[in-house]
Amino acid sequence: MRRVTSLSFREPGEPDSNRFGVAWYTKGFKMFPDVKPMELSRLAEAFDHRDWVFELKHDGFRAIAYIAKGECRLVSRKGTVYKSFAPLREAIANELRAQTAILDGEIVCLDSDGRSIFKELLYRRAEPFFYAFDLIWFNGKDLRQLPLLERKRMLRRLISQRRHGRVKFARGIKARGRGLFREICRLDLEGIVAKHRSGLYLPGTKWIKIKNPNYSQAEGRHELFEKRRRVPLGVVAEKTSSAKPRAVGVKSKRTN
């Protein structure tokens, strides 16, 4: 069985976000539909199936990225517009080969081996990246009724392949979820997400998360959020890291 090999392989609090919501954002970008992020159900055990695609579950902040007029806004799954991540927003707008687009993805911080380090993201202590795993809208076209694999192929072409880009393409493995999950657990990563290869990005379609029960960074997560909420505004400053993490690599059949 082919396996994930190298670590050239990352829900949260939103303490610095602005509670304006999607309606505020789309006021300036009226061409966009109102997007609700795809929901994730939960399953205890991984599975194999030829009609499913399996991806690494990144440990960060889920975000919908709206790109238009050379700008990018990042909106949380609860409809909150992020005020921070200005350099990342600029990079997303500059790196994508699109005039207008909506992407679903995860804001993450990575160590030098490509592992998600959640505390670095929460406390803004490292350079953030955006792992894009779905394309919802592209240059005026609503893609939500296209099958997942077709949207993934379009997304892959959209993302710049520059080595040190801030936008990364979330690859997937077809059919073999158990093998990927075993490797994810061995590497102490958060888990995997299963998606039907023909799934639409519409209500009624659900993605399935299978989490690593022994994931070390999950320990004390609730206490971490509570501690972060008690930090006065302005105390935690954003920092960038000079380290250049490697992108996640999955050596198997890929979704293009």
GROMACS .gro file of C-alpha atoms in nm:
model
  256
    1MET     CA    1   0.000   0.000   0.000
    2ARG     CA    2   0.125   0.343  -0.085
    3ARG     CA    3   0.158   0.567   0.216
    4VAL     CA    4   0.212   0.922   0.321
    5THR     CA    5   0.586   0.943   0.356
    6SER     CA    6   0.768   1.265   0.430
    7LEU     CA    7   0.653   1.537   0.665
    8SER     CA    8   0.679   1.771   0.376
    9PHE     CA    9   0.315   1.740   0.495
   10ARG     CA   10  -0.121   2.142   0.986
   11GLU     CA   11  -1.258   2.452   1.652
   12PRO     CA   12  -1.059   2.727   1.728
   13GLY     CA   13  -1.117   3.049   1.912
   14GLU     CA   14  -1.120   3.372   1.714
   15PRO     CA   15  -1.009   3.635   1.967
   16ASP     CA   16  -0.900   3.899   1.716
   17SER     CA   17  -1.191   3.874   1.472
   18ASN     CA   18  -1.453   4.132   1.391
   19ARG     CA   19  -1.815   4.023   1.428
   20PHE     CA   20  -1.954   4.177   1.109
   21GLY     CA   21  -2.027   3.854   0.925
   22VAL     CA   22  -2.057   3.759   0.560
   23ALA     CA   23  -2.324   4.021   0.484
   24TRP     CA   24  -2.076   4.298   0.568
   25TYR     CA   25  -1.817   4.148   0.339
   26THR     CA   26  -2.043   4.090   0.040
   27LYS     CA   27  -2.163   4.449   0.055
   28GLY     CA   28  -1.846   4.547  -0.127
   29PHE     CA   29  -1.842   4.237  -0.349
   30LYS     CA   30  -2.200   4.195  -0.467
   31MET     CA   31  -2.111   3.936  -0.730
   32PHE     CA   32  -2.055   3.671  -0.463
   33PRO     CA   33  -2.316   3.425  -0.333
   34ASP     CA   34  -2.373   3.380   0.039
   35VAL     CA   35  -2.159   3.075   0.120
   36LYS     CA   36  -2.207   2.842   0.415
   37PRO     CA   37  -1.898   2.628   0.482
   38MET     CA   38  -1.944   2.255   0.432
   39GLU     CA   39  -2.031   2.078   0.756
   40LEU     CA   40  -1.825   1.793   0.896
   41SER     CA   41  -1.979   1.490   1.062
   42ARG     CA   42  -1.765   1.261   1.275
   43LEU     CA   43  -1.671   0.896   1.246
   44ALA     CA   44  -1.460   0.696   1.490
   45GLU     CA   45  -1.286   0.467   1.240
   46ALA     CA   46  -1.130   0.522   0.899
   47PHE     CA   47  -1.252   0.327   0.595
   48ASP     CA   48  -1.159   0.242   0.237
   49HIS     CA   49  -1.391   0.311  -0.057
   50ARG     CA   50  -1.321   0.369  -0.424
   51ASP     CA   51  -1.574   0.656  -0.441
   52TRP     CA   52  -1.416   0.858  -0.160
   53VAL     CA   53  -1.118   1.092  -0.136
   54PHE     CA   54  -0.921   1.127   0.188
   55GLU     CA   55  -0.728   1.437   0.294
   56LEU     CA   56  -0.516   1.541   0.589
   57LYS     CA   57  -0.718   1.735   0.849
   58HIS     CA   58  -0.518   2.051   0.910
   59ASP     CA   59  -0.512   2.193   1.263
   60GLY     CA   60  -0.587   2.563   1.229
   61PHE     CA   61  -0.867   2.813   1.169
   62ARG     CA   62  -1.126   2.718   0.905
   63ALA     CA   63  -1.181   3.009   0.666
   64ILE     CA   64  -1.365   3.100   0.349
   65ALA     CA   65  -1.142   3.323   0.132
   66TYR     CA   66  -1.317   3.580  -0.088
   67ILE     CA   67  -1.093   3.731  -0.358
   68ALA     CA   68  -1.194   4.030  -0.571
   69LYS     CA   69  -1.045   4.357  -0.697
   70GLY     CA   70  -0.697   4.248  -0.590
   71GLU     CA   71  -0.806   4.203  -0.228
   72CYS     CA   72  -0.888   3.909  -0.004
   73ARG     CA   73  -1.113   3.875   0.298
   74LEU     CA   74  -1.107   3.572   0.527
   75VAL     CA   75  -1.435   3.475   0.694
   76SER     CA   76  -1.466   3.212   0.967
   77ARG     CA   77  -1.711   2.922   0.959
   78LYS     CA   78  -1.931   3.126   1.197
   79GLY     CA   79  -1.942   3.426   0.963
   80THR     CA   80  -1.679   3.631   1.143
   81VAL     CA   81  -1.442   3.846   0.936
   82TYR     CA   82  -1.081   3.811   1.049
   83LYS     CA   83  -0.915   4.145   1.117
   84SER     CA   84  -0.564   4.003   1.138
   85PHE     CA   85  -0.361   3.800   0.886
   86ALA     CA   86  -0.312   4.105   0.662
   87PRO     CA   87   0.011   3.972   0.498
   88LEU     CA   88  -0.160   3.638   0.434
   89ARG     CA   89  -0.465   3.805   0.280
   90GLU     CA   90  -0.241   4.005   0.050
   91ALA     CA   91  -0.050   3.691  -0.050
   92ILE     CA   92  -0.369   3.500  -0.128
   93ALA     CA   93  -0.494   3.780  -0.355
   94ASN     CA   94  -0.156   3.805  -0.531
   95GLU     CA   95  -0.077   3.435  -0.572
   96LEU     CA   96  -0.407   3.307  -0.709
   97ARG     CA   97  -0.457   3.317  -1.085
   98ALA     CA   98  -0.809   3.459  -1.062
   99GLN     CA   99  -0.994   3.789  -1.088
  100THR     CA  100  -1.264   3.669  -0.849
  101ALA     CA  101  -1.276   3.350  -0.645
  102ILE     CA  102  -1.411   3.189  -0.329
  103LEU     CA  103  -1.200   2.918  -0.165
  104ASP     CA  104  -1.261   2.695   0.136
  105GLY     CA  105  -0.951   2.620   0.340
  106GLU     CA  106  -0.759   2.636   0.666
  107ILE     CA  107  -0.529   2.903   0.809
  108VAL     CA  108  -0.232   2.724   0.964
  109CYS     CA  109   0.113   2.774   1.108
  110LEU     CA  110   0.372   2.511   1.021
  111ASP     CA  111   0.698   2.401   1.174
  112SER     CA  112   1.007   2.327   0.964
  113ASP     CA  113   0.880   1.974   0.897
  114GLY     CA  114   0.538   2.091   0.778
  115ARG     CA  115   0.345   1.996   1.093
  116SER     CA  116   0.057   2.215   1.208
  117ILE     CA  117   0.143   2.396   1.531
  118PHE     CA  118  -0.182   2.530   1.668
  119LYS     CA  119  -0.038   2.740   1.949
  120GLU     CA  120   0.181   2.929   1.703
  121LEU     CA  121  -0.134   3.023   1.512
  122LEU     CA  122  -0.345   3.107   1.816
  123TYR     CA  123  -0.081   3.339   1.960
  124ARG     CA  124   0.027   3.475   1.618
  125ARG     CA  125   0.387   3.369   1.677
  126ALA     CA  126   0.467   3.238   1.328
  127GLU     CA  127   0.397   3.307   0.964
  128PRO     CA  128   0.052   3.175   0.864
  129PHE     CA  129  -0.029   2.984   0.546
  130PHE     CA  130  -0.358   2.900   0.374
  131TYR     CA  131  -0.426   2.538   0.281
  132ALA     CA  132  -0.699   2.549   0.015
  133PHE     CA  133  -0.907   2.234  -0.023
  134ASP     CA  134  -1.205   2.350  -0.231
  135LEU     CA  135  -1.295   2.605  -0.500
  136ILE     CA  136  -1.651   2.738  -0.473
  137TRP     CA  137  -1.650   3.030  -0.718
  138PHE     CA  138  -1.416   3.122  -1.003
  139ASN     CA  139  -1.420   3.431  -1.228
  140GLY     CA  140  -1.794   3.481  -1.208
  141LYS     CA  141  -1.891   3.112  -1.217
  142ASP     CA  142  -2.063   2.935  -0.928
  143LEU     CA  143  -1.899   2.591  -0.896
  144ARG     CA  144  -2.103   2.448  -0.612
  145GLN     CA  145  -2.295   2.210  -0.836
  146LEU     CA  146  -1.982   2.058  -0.988
  147PRO     CA  147  -1.844   1.727  -0.851
  148LEU     CA  148  -1.566   1.749  -0.593
  149LEU     CA  149  -1.292   1.609  -0.819
  150GLU     CA  150  -1.368   1.864  -1.089
  151ARG     CA  151  -1.352   2.148  -0.837
  152LYS     CA  152  -1.021   2.009  -0.705
  153ARG     CA  153  -0.872   1.997  -1.054
  154MET     CA  154  -0.968   2.360  -1.114
  155LEU     CA  155  -0.829   2.459  -0.774
  156ARG     CA  156  -0.495   2.293  -0.843
  157ARG     CA  157  -0.454   2.490  -1.167
  158LEU     CA  158  -0.546   2.811  -0.987
  159ILE     CA  159  -0.276   2.789  -0.718
  160SER     CA  160   0.074   2.904  -0.797
  161GLN     CA  161   0.334   2.628  -0.772
  162ARG     CA  162   0.601   2.858  -0.629
  163ARG     CA  163   0.798   2.677  -0.362
  164HIS     CA  164   0.758   2.935  -0.086
  165GLY     CA  165   0.405   3.051  -0.167
  166ARG     CA  166   0.164   3.120   0.117
  167VAL     CA  167  -0.126   2.937  -0.053
  168LYS     CA  168  -0.097   2.556  -0.053
  169PHE     CA  169  -0.307   2.298  -0.236
  170ALA     CA  170  -0.456   2.031  -0.009
  171ARG     CA  171  -0.397   1.704  -0.191
  172GLY     CA  172  -0.596   1.389  -0.136
  173ILE     CA  173  -0.564   1.014  -0.166
  174LYS     CA  174  -0.830   0.815  -0.349
  175ALA     CA  175  -0.996   0.510  -0.191
  176ARG     CA  176  -0.740   0.415   0.078
  177GLY     CA  177  -0.847   0.595   0.394
  178ARG     CA  178  -0.724   0.333   0.642
  179GLY     CA  179  -0.364   0.347   0.525
  180LEU     CA  180  -0.359   0.726   0.532
  181PHE     CA  181  -0.514   0.731   0.879
  182ARG     CA  182  -0.255   0.488   1.016
  183GLU     CA  183   0.023   0.711   0.885
  184ILE     CA  184  -0.143   1.024   1.020
  185CYS     CA  185  -0.158   0.868   1.368
  186ARG     CA  186   0.205   0.753   1.344
  187LEU     CA  187   0.310   1.109   1.262
  188ASP     CA  188   0.100   1.255   1.546
  189LEU     CA  189  -0.121   1.463   1.316
  190GLU     CA  190  -0.482   1.560   1.386
  191GLY     CA  191  -0.674   1.328   1.157
  192ILE     CA  192  -0.824   1.292   0.810
  193VAL     CA  193  -1.133   1.415   0.624
  194ALA     CA  194  -1.330   1.190   0.388
  195LYS     CA  195  -1.518   1.341   0.093
  196HIS     CA  196  -1.727   1.172  -0.176
  197ARG     CA  197  -1.558   1.218  -0.512
  198SER     CA  198  -1.885   1.332  -0.674
  199GLY     CA  199  -2.005   1.543  -0.381
  200LEU     CA  200  -2.149   1.889  -0.451
  201TYR     CA  201  -2.078   2.192  -0.234
  202LEU     CA  202  -2.442   2.223  -0.128
  203PRO     CA  203  -2.656   2.161   0.182
  204GLY     CA  204  -2.713   1.791   0.224
  205THR     CA  205  -2.357   1.702   0.131
  206LYS     CA  206  -2.137   1.626   0.431
  207TRP     CA  207  -1.771   1.564   0.477
  208ILE     CA  208  -1.656   1.317   0.741
  209LYS     CA  209  -1.374   1.379   0.987
  210ILE     CA  210  -1.188   1.094   1.152
  211LYS     CA  211  -0.968   1.226   1.431
  212ASN     CA  212  -0.653   1.079   1.577
  213PRO     CA  213  -0.757   0.980   1.933
  214ASN     CA  214  -0.400   1.021   2.059
  215TYR     CA  215  -0.322   1.355   1.896
  216SER     CA  216  -0.082   1.526   2.137
  217GLN     CA  217  -0.183   1.884   2.056
  218ALA     CA  218  -0.544   1.814   2.153
  219GLU     CA  219  -0.440   1.786   2.519
  220GLY     CA  220  -0.534   2.098   2.713
  221ARG     CA  221  -0.700   2.263   2.412
  222HIS     CA  222  -1.003   2.382   2.611
  223GLU     CA  223  -0.781   2.531   2.880
  224LEU     CA  224  -0.574   2.697   2.608
  225PHE     CA  225  -0.882   2.874   2.470
  226GLU     CA  226  -0.986   2.987   2.817
  227LYS     CA  227  -0.641   3.126   2.886
  228ARG     CA  228  -0.635   3.303   2.550
  229ARG     CA  229  -0.972   3.467   2.615
  230ARG     CA  230  -0.837   3.617   2.939
  231VAL     CA  231  -0.546   3.788   2.761
  232PRO     CA  232  -0.626   4.161   2.722
  233LEU     CA  233  -0.669   4.291   2.369
  234GLY     CA  234  -0.346   4.412   2.217
  235VAL     CA  235  -0.120   4.200   2.438
  236VAL     CA  236  -0.055   3.933   2.177
  237ALA     CA  237   0.135   4.079   1.883
  238GLU     CA  238   0.167   3.920   1.542
  239LYS     CA  239   0.511   3.787   1.457
  240THR     CA  240   0.657   3.622   1.152
  241SER     CA  241   0.903   3.338   1.135
  242SER     CA  242   1.207   3.319   0.910
  243ALA     CA  243   1.167   2.941   0.887
  244LYS     CA  244   1.023   2.823   0.557
  245PRO     CA  245   0.805   2.515   0.614
  246ARG     CA  246   0.769   2.250   0.353
  247ALA     CA  247   0.434   2.178   0.193
  248VAL     CA  248   0.237   1.865   0.270
  249GLY     CA  249   0.326   1.585   0.032
  250VAL     CA  250   0.102   1.283  -0.024
  251LYS     CA  251   0.253   1.012  -0.236
  252SER     CA  252  -0.036   0.823  -0.386
  253LYS     CA  253  -0.304   0.876  -0.643
  254ARG     CA  254  -0.377   1.244  -0.633
  255THR     CA  255  -0.684   1.449  -0.702
  256ASN     CA  256  -0.584   1.703  -0.964
   0.00000   0.00000   0.00000
